[in-house]
Amino acid sequence: MVISSPVTDALRIDGQKLQFHPRRVAQWLDGKDQWETAKEIYPIYMELSPIGGCNHACLMCGVDYVIEGAKADGKKIPQLDADMMHVRLQEMGALGVKSVMWAGSGEPTLHKRMDDMVRSARQAGIDVAFTTNGTVLNKLATVPECNWIKVSINGGTRDTYAQVHRCKPSDWDRVWENVADAITRKGQCMIGAQLVVLPENQHEVDAFQEKCAEVGLDYCVIKPFSQHKFSINRQYENFIPIVPAAKFGNVVVRSNAMQTRAIPYEKCQATPYMWAYVEANGDVYSCSAYLLDDRFRLGNLNTHTFKEVWHGEKRRANLEYVRETLDIHECRVNCRMNKVNEYLTELQTGVPGQAFI
């Protein structure tokens, strides 16, 4: 049974939702240019990587360089300390962080204390979401406490899925079983799936949609591949997907992101203000497109509070670097903050006749 509600409009997956945070936007407009006020502008949304290892090795993985670098060092797979994160999440919530997505450079549900960290975030008044490959989603007891969970399933058939994820074909069956199980216990959590369009799977987009409908997912997303600037993988760098059609009302085709066009702004306005990223070793970054780049590494949560990191000299230096030096054309195409940047740039520059509301 396909859900008929207009989730495409409700979720704004192919757009942005910053207009629903007018106080934070006003704070940004008034204070972004002076450090003493800018340091008090805390992120609305954060992406957290609880563990630095993954049980799949997807062909298009954007953070393969982070995972392979950790392997080359021969060190133990990094993971966030759940007790430390309980304290930090309470602090983040009090400072104004509104949401966290557990994803990052590894498979988040592999963390043995993932449920504890979900509950810590919820206790702090923070909304919670996951992007996961779904292979151990059945072990996540806190599914009903999440706002949404998006499962990455990059194929419409068993064989293509295994080829793209570089995993056992049996994982295809296990993931769909786990998705079906999550749906039975989801409460208010929205369960969805995502397919990144690649040459290997673009002929199976319809089959993917049909499988999502068969299982009864709340929504499914079809999105383009986005080349990470540091990624080892370069085989899809020049791939331009055919924009598919949505077969059902709960299918979100990210057509805006699939269009190749000039960036309509010169500066990143969202960084380091509206969002942030925490790596599995506790490092805080102002932008997930620049992991391991010391210019964007702000500090570490194992040694400092989040406020100390956010108020620190490294964030101040990053703010100045992004504002004065960063060439936006070197950034990742269709980055997560693209639509937010368009919105903030328009707020700053204005439009002709804007007083005529």
Coordinates of C-alpha atoms in Angstrom, one line a residue:
M1 CA 0.0 0.0 0.0
V2 CA 1.4 3.4 -1.0
I3 CA 0.9 6.3 1.4
S4 CA -1.0 9.0 -0.5
S5 CA -0.2 12.0 1.8
P6 CA 1.9 14.7 0.1
V7 CA 5.2 13.9 1.9
T8 CA 7.2 15.4 -0.9
D9 CA 6.1 18.9 0.0
A10 CA 6.1 18.2 3.8
L11 CA 9.7 17.0 4.0
R12 CA 11.3 19.6 1.7
I13 CA 14.0 17.0 0.9
D14 CA 14.9 18.7 -2.4
G15 CA 14.9 22.1 -0.9
Q16 CA 15.7 23.7 2.5
K17 CA 13.9 24.4 5.8
L18 CA 15.8 27.3 7.2
Q19 CA 12.8 29.6 6.9
F20 CA 11.2 27.7 9.8
H21 CA 14.0 29.1 12.1
P22 CA 13.4 32.8 11.8
R23 CA 15.0 33.7 15.2
R24 CA 18.3 31.9 14.2
V25 CA 18.3 33.5 10.8
A26 CA 17.7 37.0 12.4
Q27 CA 20.6 36.3 14.8
W28 CA 22.8 35.4 11.8
L29 CA 21.8 38.5 9.9
D30 CA 22.5 40.8 12.9
G31 CA 25.7 39.1 14.2
K32 CA 27.6 37.1 11.6
D33 CA 30.1 39.8 10.8
Q34 CA 31.5 40.4 14.3
W35 CA 33.2 37.6 16.2
E36 CA 31.7 38.5 19.6
T37 CA 28.2 38.0 18.2
A38 CA 29.0 35.3 15.6
K39 CA 30.5 32.9 18.2
E40 CA 27.1 32.7 19.8
I41 CA 25.3 31.5 16.6
Y42 CA 25.1 27.8 17.3
P43 CA 24.3 25.2 14.6
I44 CA 20.7 24.1 14.1
Y45 CA 21.6 20.8 12.7
M46 CA 24.6 18.5 13.2
E47 CA 25.8 15.3 11.6
L48 CA 27.4 12.8 14.0
S49 CA 29.5 9.8 13.1
P50 CA 29.4 7.4 16.0
I51 CA 31.8 4.9 14.5
G52 CA 34.5 5.0 11.9
G53 CA 34.0 1.6 10.4
C54 CA 31.5 0.2 7.9
N55 CA 30.4 -3.4 6.9
H56 CA 29.8 -2.3 3.3
A57 CA 32.2 -0.7 0.8
C58 CA 29.9 1.1 -1.5
L59 CA 31.3 2.1 -4.9
M60 CA 30.3 5.7 -4.5
C61 CA 31.3 6.2 -0.9
G62 CA 32.2 9.9 -0.4
V63 CA 34.2 9.3 2.7
D64 CA 36.3 6.3 1.6
Y65 CA 39.4 8.4 2.1
V66 CA 38.6 8.8 5.8
I67 CA 37.9 5.0 6.3
E68 CA 41.0 4.0 4.3
G69 CA 43.2 6.5 6.1
A70 CA 42.1 5.0 9.5
K71 CA 42.9 1.5 8.2
A72 CA 46.4 2.6 7.0
D73 CA 47.2 4.0 10.4
G74 CA 46.5 0.5 11.8
K75 CA 44.7 2.0 14.8
K76 CA 41.5 0.7 16.4
I77 CA 38.3 1.8 14.7
P78 CA 37.4 5.1 16.3
Q79 CA 34.0 5.5 18.0
L80 CA 32.3 8.2 20.1
D81 CA 32.3 7.5 23.8
A82 CA 28.6 7.3 24.8
D83 CA 29.1 8.6 28.3
M84 CA 31.0 11.6 27.0
M85 CA 28.4 12.2 24.3
H86 CA 25.6 12.1 27.0
V87 CA 27.2 15.2 28.6
R88 CA 27.9 16.9 25.3
L89 CA 24.4 16.3 23.9
Q90 CA 22.9 17.9 27.0
E91 CA 25.1 20.9 26.4
M92 CA 24.3 21.1 22.7
G93 CA 20.6 21.0 23.3
A94 CA 20.9 23.8 25.9
L95 CA 22.9 25.9 23.5
G96 CA 20.3 25.6 20.7
V97 CA 21.2 22.6 18.6
K98 CA 17.9 21.3 17.4
S99 CA 18.7 18.1 15.4
V100 CA 21.3 15.5 14.9
M101 CA 21.6 12.9 12.1
W102 CA 23.7 9.8 13.0
A103 CA 25.6 8.9 9.8
G104 CA 29.1 9.9 8.9
S105 CA 32.1 7.9 7.9
G106 CA 30.9 4.6 9.2
E107 CA 27.7 2.6 9.7
P108 CA 26.1 4.3 12.8
T109 CA 24.1 1.3 13.9
L110 CA 27.3 -0.8 14.4
H111 CA 28.0 1.3 17.6
K112 CA 27.2 -1.0 20.6
R113 CA 25.7 1.9 22.6
M114 CA 23.8 3.6 19.8
D115 CA 20.5 3.4 21.7
D116 CA 22.0 5.1 24.7
M117 CA 23.1 8.1 22.5
V118 CA 19.7 8.3 20.9
R119 CA 18.1 8.6 24.3
S120 CA 20.7 11.2 25.4
A121 CA 19.8 13.3 22.4
R122 CA 16.1 13.0 23.1
Q123 CA 16.6 13.9 26.8
A124 CA 18.4 17.0 25.6
G125 CA 15.4 18.0 23.5
I126 CA 17.2 17.3 20.2
D127 CA 15.4 15.6 17.2
V128 CA 17.1 12.5 16.0
A129 CA 17.6 10.9 12.6
F130 CA 19.7 8.1 10.9
T131 CA 21.1 7.5 7.5
T132 CA 22.0 3.8 7.6
N133 CA 22.6 0.8 5.3
G134 CA 20.0 -1.0 7.4
T135 CA 22.0 -4.3 7.8
V136 CA 21.7 -4.2 11.6
L137 CA 18.7 -1.9 11.9
N138 CA 16.8 -4.7 13.7
K139 CA 19.2 -4.2 16.7
L140 CA 18.2 -0.5 17.1
A141 CA 15.6 -0.5 19.9
T142 CA 15.1 3.3 19.7
V143 CA 13.4 3.3 16.3
P144 CA 10.2 4.8 17.7
E145 CA 12.2 7.6 19.4
C146 CA 13.6 8.8 16.1
N147 CA 12.1 11.5 13.8
W148 CA 13.2 9.7 10.6
I149 CA 15.4 6.9 9.4
K150 CA 16.6 6.7 5.8
V151 CA 18.0 3.4 4.6
S152 CA 20.5 3.5 1.8
I153 CA 19.6 0.8 -0.8
N154 CA 21.3 1.5 -4.0
G155 CA 19.8 -1.0 -6.4
G156 CA 16.5 -2.3 -7.6
T157 CA 17.6 -5.9 -7.6
R158 CA 19.6 -8.2 -5.5
D159 CA 22.6 -8.5 -7.8
T160 CA 22.9 -4.8 -8.6
Y161 CA 22.6 -3.9 -4.9
A162 CA 25.4 -6.3 -4.0
Q163 CA 27.5 -4.9 -6.9
V164 CA 27.1 -1.3 -5.8
H165 CA 27.4 -1.9 -2.0
R166 CA 30.2 -4.5 -2.5
C167 CA 28.5 -6.8 -0.1
K168 CA 27.0 -10.3 0.1
P169 CA 23.8 -10.7 -2.0
S170 CA 22.1 -12.0 1.1
D171 CA 22.3 -8.5 2.6
W172 CA 19.6 -7.4 0.2
D173 CA 17.2 -9.8 1.8
R174 CA 18.3 -8.9 5.3
V175 CA 18.0 -5.2 4.8
W176 CA 14.4 -5.4 3.4
E177 CA 13.5 -7.7 6.3
N178 CA 14.9 -5.1 8.7
V179 CA 13.0 -2.3 7.0
A180 CA 9.8 -4.3 7.3
D181 CA 10.5 -4.9 10.9
A182 CA 11.2 -1.2 11.6
I183 CA 7.9 -0.3 10.0
T184 CA 6.0 -2.4 12.5
R185 CA 7.6 -0.7 15.5
K186 CA 8.2 2.8 14.1
G187 CA 5.6 4.8 16.1
Q188 CA 5.8 8.4 14.8
C189 CA 9.2 7.8 13.1
M190 CA 9.2 8.1 9.3
I191 CA 11.0 5.2 7.6
G192 CA 12.3 5.9 4.1
A193 CA 14.9 4.6 1.6
Q194 CA 17.4 6.2 -0.7
L195 CA 18.9 5.3 -4.0
V196 CA 21.9 7.2 -5.4
V197 CA 21.7 7.1 -9.2
L198 CA 24.8 5.5 -10.8
P199 CA 25.5 3.9 -14.2
E200 CA 25.1 0.5 -12.5
N201 CA 21.6 1.1 -11.2
Q202 CA 19.9 3.8 -13.2
H203 CA 18.0 1.2 -15.2
E204 CA 16.5 -0.1 -11.9
V205 CA 15.0 3.1 -10.5
D206 CA 11.5 1.9 -11.2
A207 CA 12.2 -1.5 -9.6
F208 CA 13.5 0.3 -6.5
Q209 CA 10.4 2.5 -6.3
E210 CA 8.1 -0.5 -6.7
K211 CA 10.0 -2.4 -3.9
C212 CA 9.7 0.6 -1.6
A213 CA 5.9 0.7 -2.3
E214 CA 5.6 -3.0 -1.7
V215 CA 7.1 -2.8 1.7
G216 CA 5.1 0.3 2.7
L217 CA 7.8 2.9 3.3
D218 CA 6.7 6.4 4.2
Y219 CA 8.9 7.8 1.4
C220 CA 11.8 7.1 -0.9
V221 CA 14.4 9.4 -2.3
I222 CA 16.2 9.2 -5.7
K223 CA 19.2 11.5 -5.7
P224 CA 22.3 12.1 -7.9
F225 CA 25.9 11.1 -7.1
S226 CA 27.9 14.0 -5.7
Q227 CA 31.7 13.9 -6.1
H228 CA 33.5 14.4 -2.8
K229 CA 36.6 16.5 -3.4
F230 CA 38.9 14.2 -1.4
S231 CA 37.4 10.9 -2.3
I232 CA 39.5 8.1 -3.6
N233 CA 36.7 7.1 -6.0
R234 CA 36.7 9.1 -9.2
Q235 CA 34.9 6.8 -11.6
Y236 CA 31.6 8.8 -11.4
E237 CA 33.1 12.3 -11.5
N238 CA 31.7 13.1 -14.9
F239 CA 28.6 11.0 -14.8
I240 CA 25.3 12.9 -15.5
P241 CA 22.2 10.8 -14.6
I242 CA 19.0 10.7 -16.5
V243 CA 16.4 12.4 -14.3
P244 CA 13.9 9.7 -13.5
A245 CA 10.2 10.1 -13.0
A246 CA 8.4 9.5 -9.7
K247 CA 6.0 6.6 -10.0
F248 CA 4.2 7.2 -6.6
G249 CA 3.2 10.1 -4.5
N250 CA 5.7 9.4 -1.8
V251 CA 8.7 9.3 -4.1
V252 CA 11.1 12.3 -3.9
V253 CA 13.2 12.8 -7.1
R254 CA 15.8 15.3 -6.2
S255 CA 15.6 16.9 -9.7
N256 CA 17.1 20.2 -8.5
A257 CA 20.2 18.5 -7.3
M258 CA 20.4 16.5 -10.6
Q259 CA 20.6 19.7 -12.7
T260 CA 24.1 20.9 -13.6
R261 CA 24.1 24.7 -13.2
A262 CA 26.3 27.5 -12.1
I263 CA 26.4 28.2 -8.4
P264 CA 24.3 31.4 -7.9
Y265 CA 26.4 32.7 -5.0
E266 CA 30.1 33.5 -4.3
K267 CA 30.4 32.7 -0.6
C268 CA 29.3 29.9 1.7
Q269 CA 26.9 31.7 4.1
A270 CA 26.0 28.5 6.1
T271 CA 29.5 27.7 7.3
P272 CA 30.5 27.9 10.2
Y273 CA 27.1 28.9 11.5
M274 CA 24.1 26.7 10.7
W275 CA 25.5 23.2 10.8
A276 CA 28.5 21.2 12.0
Y277 CA 29.9 17.6 11.9
V278 CA 31.4 15.4 14.5
E279 CA 33.8 12.6 13.5
A280 CA 34.0 9.3 15.3
N281 CA 37.2 10.3 17.0
G282 CA 35.5 13.4 18.5
D283 CA 36.8 16.0 16.1
V284 CA 34.4 18.8 15.2
Y285 CA 34.3 20.1 11.7
S286 CA 32.4 23.1 10.3
C287 CA 31.7 21.3 7.0
S288 CA 31.5 17.6 6.2
A289 CA 33.0 18.2 2.7
Y290 CA 36.3 19.0 4.3
L291 CA 36.9 16.1 6.7
L292 CA 40.6 15.7 7.7
D293 CA 41.3 19.3 6.5
D294 CA 42.7 21.1 9.5
R295 CA 41.3 24.5 8.2
F296 CA 37.9 23.1 9.0
R297 CA 38.7 21.1 12.2
L298 CA 37.5 23.2 15.1
G299 CA 38.5 21.1 18.1
N300 CA 37.7 17.8 19.8
L301 CA 34.8 16.9 22.1
N302 CA 36.9 14.4 24.1
T303 CA 39.1 17.2 25.4
H304 CA 36.8 20.3 25.3
T305 CA 33.1 21.1 25.8
F306 CA 31.1 22.0 22.7
K307 CA 30.9 25.6 23.7
E308 CA 34.7 25.8 24.1
V309 CA 35.1 24.3 20.6
W310 CA 32.5 26.6 19.1
H311 CA 34.0 29.7 20.8
G312 CA 37.6 28.7 20.1
E313 CA 40.2 30.4 17.9
K314 CA 40.0 27.6 15.3
R315 CA 36.4 28.4 14.6
R316 CA 37.2 32.1 14.5
A317 CA 39.9 31.4 12.0
N318 CA 37.6 29.1 10.0
L319 CA 34.9 31.8 9.9
E320 CA 37.4 34.3 8.5
Y321 CA 38.8 31.8 6.0
V322 CA 35.4 30.9 4.6
R323 CA 34.4 34.5 4.4
E324 CA 37.6 35.9 2.9
T325 CA 39.5 33.1 1.1
L326 CA 37.5 30.0 0.4
D327 CA 36.8 29.5 -3.3
I328 CA 33.2 28.2 -3.4
H329 CA 33.8 26.6 -6.8
E330 CA 36.2 24.1 -5.2
C331 CA 33.5 22.8 -2.9
R332 CA 31.5 19.7 -3.4
V333 CA 28.8 20.0 -6.1
N334 CA 25.3 20.1 -4.7
C335 CA 26.5 20.1 -1.2
R336 CA 24.1 19.7 1.7
M337 CA 24.0 23.5 2.3
N338 CA 23.4 24.5 -1.3
K339 CA 19.8 25.6 -1.0
V340 CA 20.4 27.1 2.4
N341 CA 23.2 29.2 0.8
E342 CA 20.8 30.4 -1.9
Y343 CA 18.3 31.4 0.7
L344 CA 20.8 33.2 2.9
T345 CA 22.5 35.0 0.0
E346 CA 19.1 36.3 -1.2
L347 CA 18.3 37.5 2.3
Q348 CA 21.6 39.4 2.4
T349 CA 21.5 40.9 -1.1
G350 CA 17.7 41.4 -1.4
V351 CA 15.6 41.4 -4.6
P352 CA 14.2 44.4 -6.5
G353 CA 11.0 45.7 -5.1
Q354 CA 11.2 43.5 -2.0
A355 CA 9.3 46.1 0.1
F356 CA 6.2 45.3 -1.9
I357 CA 5.2 42.3 0.0

